[in-house]
Amino acid sequence: MTFYPSLANLAADIAVFTLVEAELRVLLIRRANPPFQGMWALPGGFVEPHEDAHSAARHELTEETGIPEGSFHLEFVAAYTAPGRDPRNRVASFAYMALVPQVPPTAAGGDAADAALLPVAGVLDGTVPVGFDHRTIIGDALEHARDRLENTTIAAAFCPPEFTVTELRRVYEAVWGTRLDMRNFHRKVTGIEGFLEPTGRKTTRDGGRPAELYRTGEATRLRPPMYRG
Amino acid sequence: MTFYPSLANLAADIAVFTLVEAELRVLLIRRANPPFQGMWALPGGFVEPHEDAHSAARHELTEETGIPEGSFHLEFVAAYTAPGRDPRNRVASFAYMALVPQVPPTAAGGDAADAALLPVAGVLDGTVPVGFDHRTIIGDALEHARDRLENTTIAAAFCPPEFTVTELRRVYEAVWGTRLDMRNFHRKVTGIEGFLEPTGRKTTRDGGRPAELYRTGEATRLRPPMYRG
DNA sequence: CCGGTTCGTGTCATGGTGACGGGAAGCTAG
DNA sequence: CTAGCTTCCCGTCACCATGACACGAACCGG
């Protein structure tokens, strides 16, 4: 039994993305203990002996943030293994992104847990300082999300169970940072077999002419992809 | 300092893909020691304390297989963290794929190291039994490679420094398991700015009319993507 | 009733793709 | 030298997806 002595802790960190007023936000938690005490950091925790990283991420998400099971899309982004990325000990971190329609107020803005939904743009340009290498992780997660929006139907994970085409378009615009033509977008997404299933209901929550309400279909892959403007 | 006791070894496993007579092969090594003694497994090793997983994969590749530095494309595929995936101890494995034009005979088929280039199809259908969860890893790596061929120019990593359009097409056909129309493929790849740079030289190594020789250009992303047949 | 807003469809030019014909340029056998 | 084979590379055509834009439909408020 010749094992190298390179033991490490395994951790799962989650970038919880959501939209607040058509702006992309990420859920951050103010650290109560050193290192990086008082700074923002991603929610996460160590992988326990009986579980794998994906299960750990799911546990952290439901328990630490109160986001109900089944109402989010959780996806692996990247692994971070550089020695010294945690000043205490060697920690290999598995970064996930979670796309949610809404973060319960108990998680963000609750006074017990010091958490907040902060603009992703602010984190990436340094306006919002974050601890560890979490700024890198958030940047990678955003880039990953941008790619996935091009090639899959996960954009609907940002939307409530029933949503309009315009709400879906706002997801693309917020994540990509572009403006999309409403009419071409409508033609594209409604033309994809199994992406949007009409419910028959309509809503006027955005004013103007009532908009058709859709729920997500079976399709997961977009082929040909959506193109960023 | 409240660390959970979930310590793990970090390992890097590499799926070295190459083409032998228009067939996709993967480099496997026969295990000399338990567990899975005598079975095939991916080359790899533990991540040492001073390096990250990517460096570990690069070291293993150059030292264990003798593939010269700079002649391969190395890319992260996925992480495997299930408890019990190594029967001895908890091991988190970072899987990489390496695309190489040619594997030196010292690595594959050499009598010292018991290694071989085996057909990927045989591994996936169970004809070639492999240890650990490496069959899953090879399947994931293949799927990853297929996706990357659609959206990036890495197919050229399977080719020697100077190659013909037909040689590049054979890469796509071997990895995707399809037949592509030679003329449409030629129009597509030569039309992409920065993918293929003409050298001015020609070759007749495939018989028939001499084929133009190209080297890779600066482009890395294919947009619009290549479509599998 | 009328203007403002948003939703949904329709049109048109352009460019990429799939399917195919055919000529160019090398080799080899007779 | 020529015929026949191979492989490369150019071209044509129909079709589909995209980008850009016009216009009518449907609801709201004054």
CSV table of N, CA and C in Angstrom, one decimal, chain B residues 50-122:
chain,number,residue,atom,x,y,z
B,50,HIS,N,2.8,19.6,-4.2
B,50,HIS,CA,3.2,20.9,-4.7
B,50,HIS,C,2.5,21.3,-6.0
B,51,GLU,N,1.7,20.4,-6.6
B,51,GLU,CA,1.2,20.7,-7.9
B,51,GLU,C,-0.4,20.6,-7.9
B,52,ASP,N,-1.0,21.1,-9.0
B,52,ASP,CA,-2.4,20.9,-9.1
B,52,ASP,C,-2.7,19.8,-10.1
B,53,ALA,N,-4.0,19.5,-10.3
B,53,ALA,CA,-4.3,18.3,-11.0
B,53,ALA,C,-3.8,18.3,-12.5
B,54,HIS,N,-3.9,19.5,-13.0
B,54,HIS,CA,-3.5,19.6,-14.4
B,54,HIS,C,-2.0,19.4,-14.6
B,55,SER,N,-1.2,19.9,-13.7
B,55,SER,CA,0.2,19.6,-13.8
B,55,SER,C,0.5,18.1,-13.6
B,56,ALA,N,-0.2,17.5,-12.7
B,56,ALA,CA,-0.1,16.1,-12.4
B,56,ALA,C,-0.3,15.3,-13.7
B,57,ALA,N,-1.4,15.7,-14.4
B,57,ALA,CA,-1.8,15.0,-15.6
B,57,ALA,C,-0.7,15.1,-16.6
B,58,ARG,N,-0.1,16.3,-16.7
B,58,ARG,CA,1.0,16.6,-17.7
B,58,ARG,C,2.2,15.8,-17.4
B,59,HIS,N,2.5,15.7,-16.1
B,59,HIS,CA,3.7,14.9,-15.7
B,59,HIS,C,3.5,13.5,-16.0
B,60,GLU,N,2.4,12.9,-15.6
B,60,GLU,CA,2.1,11.5,-15.9
B,60,GLU,C,2.2,11.2,-17.4
B,61,LEU,N,1.7,12.1,-18.2
B,61,LEU,CA,1.7,11.9,-19.6
B,61,LEU,C,3.1,11.9,-20.2
B,62,THR,N,3.9,12.8,-19.8
B,62,THR,CA,5.3,12.9,-20.4
B,62,THR,C,6.2,11.8,-19.8
B,63,GLU,N,6.0,11.5,-18.5
B,63,GLU,CA,6.9,10.6,-17.9
B,63,GLU,C,6.5,9.2,-18.0
B,64,GLU,N,5.2,8.9,-17.9
B,64,GLU,CA,4.8,7.5,-17.9
B,64,GLU,C,4.6,7.0,-19.3
B,65,THR,N,4.3,7.9,-20.3
B,65,THR,CA,4.1,7.4,-21.6
B,65,THR,C,5.1,7.8,-22.6
B,66,GLY,N,6.0,8.8,-22.2
B,66,GLY,CA,7.0,9.2,-23.1
B,66,GLY,C,6.5,10.1,-24.3
B,67,ILE,N,5.3,10.6,-24.2
B,67,ILE,CA,4.8,11.5,-25.3
B,67,ILE,C,5.5,12.8,-25.1
B,68,PRO,N,6.1,13.3,-26.1
B,68,PRO,CA,6.9,14.5,-25.9
B,68,PRO,C,6.1,15.8,-25.6
B,69,GLU,N,6.6,16.6,-24.7
B,69,GLU,CA,5.9,17.8,-24.4
B,69,GLU,C,5.6,18.7,-25.6
B,70,GLY,N,4.4,19.2,-25.6
B,70,GLY,CA,4.0,20.1,-26.7
B,70,GLY,C,3.4,19.4,-27.9
B,71,SER,N,3.4,18.1,-27.9
B,71,SER,CA,2.9,17.3,-29.0
B,71,SER,C,1.5,16.8,-28.7
B,72,PHE,N,0.9,17.3,-27.7
B,72,PHE,CA,-0.4,16.7,-27.3
B,72,PHE,C,-1.3,17.8,-26.9
B,73,HIS,N,-2.6,17.6,-26.9
B,73,HIS,CA,-3.6,18.5,-26.4
B,73,HIS,C,-4.2,17.9,-25.1
B,74,LEU,N,-4.1,18.5,-24.0
B,74,LEU,CA,-4.5,18.0,-22.7
B,74,LEU,C,-5.7,18.8,-22.2
B,75,GLU,N,-6.8,18.2,-21.8
B,75,GLU,CA,-8.0,18.9,-21.4
B,75,GLU,C,-8.7,18.2,-20.3
B,76,PHE,N,-9.2,18.9,-19.4
B,76,PHE,CA,-10.0,18.3,-18.3
B,76,PHE,C,-11.3,17.8,-18.8
B,77,VAL,N,-11.7,16.7,-18.3
B,77,VAL,CA,-13.0,16.1,-18.7
B,77,VAL,C,-14.0,16.2,-17.6
B,78,ALA,N,-13.7,15.6,-16.4
B,78,ALA,CA,-14.7,15.5,-15.4
B,78,ALA,C,-14.0,15.0,-14.1
B,79,ALA,N,-14.7,15.1,-13.0
B,79,ALA,CA,-14.1,14.7,-11.7
B,79,ALA,C,-15.0,13.5,-11.2
B,80,TYR,N,-14.4,12.6,-10.5
B,80,TYR,CA,-15.1,11.4,-10.0
B,80,TYR,C,-14.8,11.3,-8.5
B,81,THR,N,-15.9,11.4,-7.7
B,81,THR,CA,-15.7,11.5,-6.3
B,81,THR,C,-16.5,10.5,-5.5
B,82,ALA,N,-17.1,9.6,-6.2
B,82,ALA,CA,-18.0,8.6,-5.4
B,82,ALA,C,-17.2,7.9,-4.4
B,83,PRO,N,-17.7,7.8,-3.1
B,83,PRO,CA,-17.0,7.0,-2.2
B,83,PRO,C,-17.0,5.5,-2.6
B,84,GLY,N,-15.8,4.8,-2.4
B,84,GLY,CA,-15.8,3.4,-2.8
B,84,GLY,C,-15.3,3.2,-4.2
B,85,ARG,N,-15.1,4.2,-5.0
B,85,ARG,CA,-14.7,4.0,-6.4
B,85,ARG,C,-13.2,3.4,-6.4
B,86,ASP,N,-12.5,3.7,-5.4
B,86,ASP,CA,-11.2,2.9,-5.2
B,86,ASP,C,-11.4,2.1,-3.9
B,87,PRO,N,-11.3,0.8,-4.0
B,87,PRO,CA,-11.6,-0.1,-2.9
B,87,PRO,C,-10.6,0.1,-1.7
B,88,ARG,N,-9.5,0.7,-1.9
B,88,ARG,CA,-8.5,0.8,-0.8
B,88,ARG,C,-8.8,2.0,0.1
B,89,ASN,N,-9.1,3.1,-0.5
B,89,ASN,CA,-9.2,4.4,0.2
B,89,ASN,C,-10.0,5.4,-0.6
B,90,ARG,N,-10.3,6.5,0.0
B,90,ARG,CA,-11.1,7.5,-0.8
B,90,ARG,C,-10.1,8.2,-1.7
B,91,VAL,N,-10.5,8.2,-3.0
B,91,VAL,CA,-9.7,8.8,-4.0
B,91,VAL,C,-10.6,9.6,-4.9
B,92,ALA,N,-10.3,10.9,-5.0
B,92,ALA,CA,-11.0,11.8,-5.9
B,92,ALA,C,-10.2,11.9,-7.2
B,93,SER,N,-10.8,11.5,-8.3
B,93,SER,CA,-10.0,11.4,-9.5
B,93,SER,C,-10.4,12.5,-10.5
B,94,PHE,N,-9.4,13.2,-11.1
B,94,PHE,CA,-9.6,14.2,-12.1
B,94,PHE,C,-9.3,13.6,-13.4
B,95,ALA,N,-10.3,13.5,-14.3
B,95,ALA,CA,-10.1,12.8,-15.5
B,95,ALA,C,-9.7,13.8,-16.6
B,96,TYR,N,-8.7,13.5,-17.4
B,96,TYR,CA,-8.3,14.3,-18.5
B,96,TYR,C,-8.3,13.5,-19.8
B,97,MET,N,-8.4,14.2,-20.9
B,97,MET,CA,-8.2,13.5,-22.1
B,97,MET,C,-7.0,14.2,-22.8
B,98,ALA,N,-6.2,13.3,-23.5
B,98,ALA,CA,-5.1,13.8,-24.3
B,98,ALA,C,-5.3,13.4,-25.7
B,99,LEU,N,-5.2,14.3,-26.6
B,99,LEU,CA,-5.3,14.0,-28.0
B,99,LEU,C,-3.9,14.0,-28.6
B,100,VAL,N,-3.4,12.9,-29.2
B,100,VAL,CA,-2.1,12.9,-29.7
B,100,VAL,C,-2.1,12.3,-31.2
B,101,PRO,N,-1.2,12.8,-32.0
B,101,PRO,CA,-1.1,12.3,-33.4
B,101,PRO,C,-0.6,10.8,-33.4
B,102,GLN,N,0.3,10.5,-32.4
B,102,GLN,CA,1.0,9.3,-32.5
B,102,GLN,C,1.5,8.9,-31.1
B,103,VAL,N,1.4,7.7,-30.7
B,103,VAL,CA,2.0,7.3,-29.4
B,103,VAL,C,3.3,6.6,-29.7
B,104,PRO,N,4.4,7.0,-29.0
B,104,PRO,CA,5.7,6.4,-29.3
B,104,PRO,C,5.7,4.9,-28.9
B,105,PRO,N,6.4,4.1,-29.7
B,105,PRO,CA,6.3,2.6,-29.5
B,105,PRO,C,6.8,2.2,-28.2
B,106,THR,N,7.7,3.1,-27.5
B,106,THR,CA,8.2,2.7,-26.2
B,106,THR,C,7.0,2.7,-25.2
B,107,ALA,N,6.0,3.5,-25.4
B,107,ALA,CA,4.8,3.5,-24.5
B,107,ALA,C,3.9,2.3,-24.8
B,108,ALA,N,3.4,2.2,-26.1
B,108,ALA,CA,2.5,1.2,-26.4
B,108,ALA,C,3.2,0.1,-27.1
B,109,GLY,N,3.1,-1.1,-26.6
B,109,GLY,CA,3.7,-2.3,-27.2
B,109,GLY,C,5.1,-2.6,-26.8
B,110,GLY,N,5.7,-1.6,-26.0
B,110,GLY,CA,7.0,-1.9,-25.5
B,110,GLY,C,6.8,-3.1,-24.5
B,111,ASP,N,7.9,-3.9,-24.4
B,111,ASP,CA,7.8,-5.1,-23.5
B,111,ASP,C,8.0,-4.7,-22.0
B,112,ALA,N,8.7,-3.6,-21.8
B,112,ALA,CA,8.9,-3.2,-20.4
B,112,ALA,C,7.6,-2.8,-19.7
B,113,ALA,N,7.1,-1.7,-20.2
B,113,ALA,CA,5.8,-1.3,-19.7
B,113,ALA,C,4.7,-2.1,-20.5
B,114,ASP,N,3.8,-2.7,-19.8
B,114,ASP,CA,2.8,-3.5,-20.5
B,114,ASP,C,1.6,-2.6,-20.8
B,115,ALA,N,1.8,-1.9,-22.0
B,115,ALA,CA,0.8,-1.0,-22.4
B,115,ALA,C,0.3,-1.3,-23.8
B,116,ALA,N,-0.8,-0.8,-24.2
B,116,ALA,CA,-1.3,-1.1,-25.5
B,116,ALA,C,-2.4,0.0,-25.9
B,117,LEU,N,-2.5,0.2,-27.2
B,117,LEU,CA,-3.5,1.1,-27.7
B,117,LEU,C,-4.7,0.2,-28.1
B,118,LEU,N,-5.8,0.3,-27.4
B,118,LEU,CA,-6.9,-0.6,-27.6
B,118,LEU,C,-8.1,0.2,-28.2
B,119,PRO,N,-8.9,-0.5,-29.0
B,119,PRO,CA,-10.1,0.3,-29.6
B,119,PRO,C,-11.0,0.8,-28.5
B,120,VAL,N,-11.4,2.0,-28.7
B,120,VAL,CA,-12.4,2.6,-27.7
B,120,VAL,C,-13.7,1.9,-27.8
B,121,ALA,N,-14.1,1.5,-29.0
B,121,ALA,CA,-15.4,0.8,-29.1
B,121,ALA,C,-15.4,-0.5,-28.3
B,122,GLY,N,-14.2,-1.2,-28.3
B,122,GLY,CA,-14.1,-2.5,-27.5
B,122,GLY,C,-14.2,-2.2,-26.0
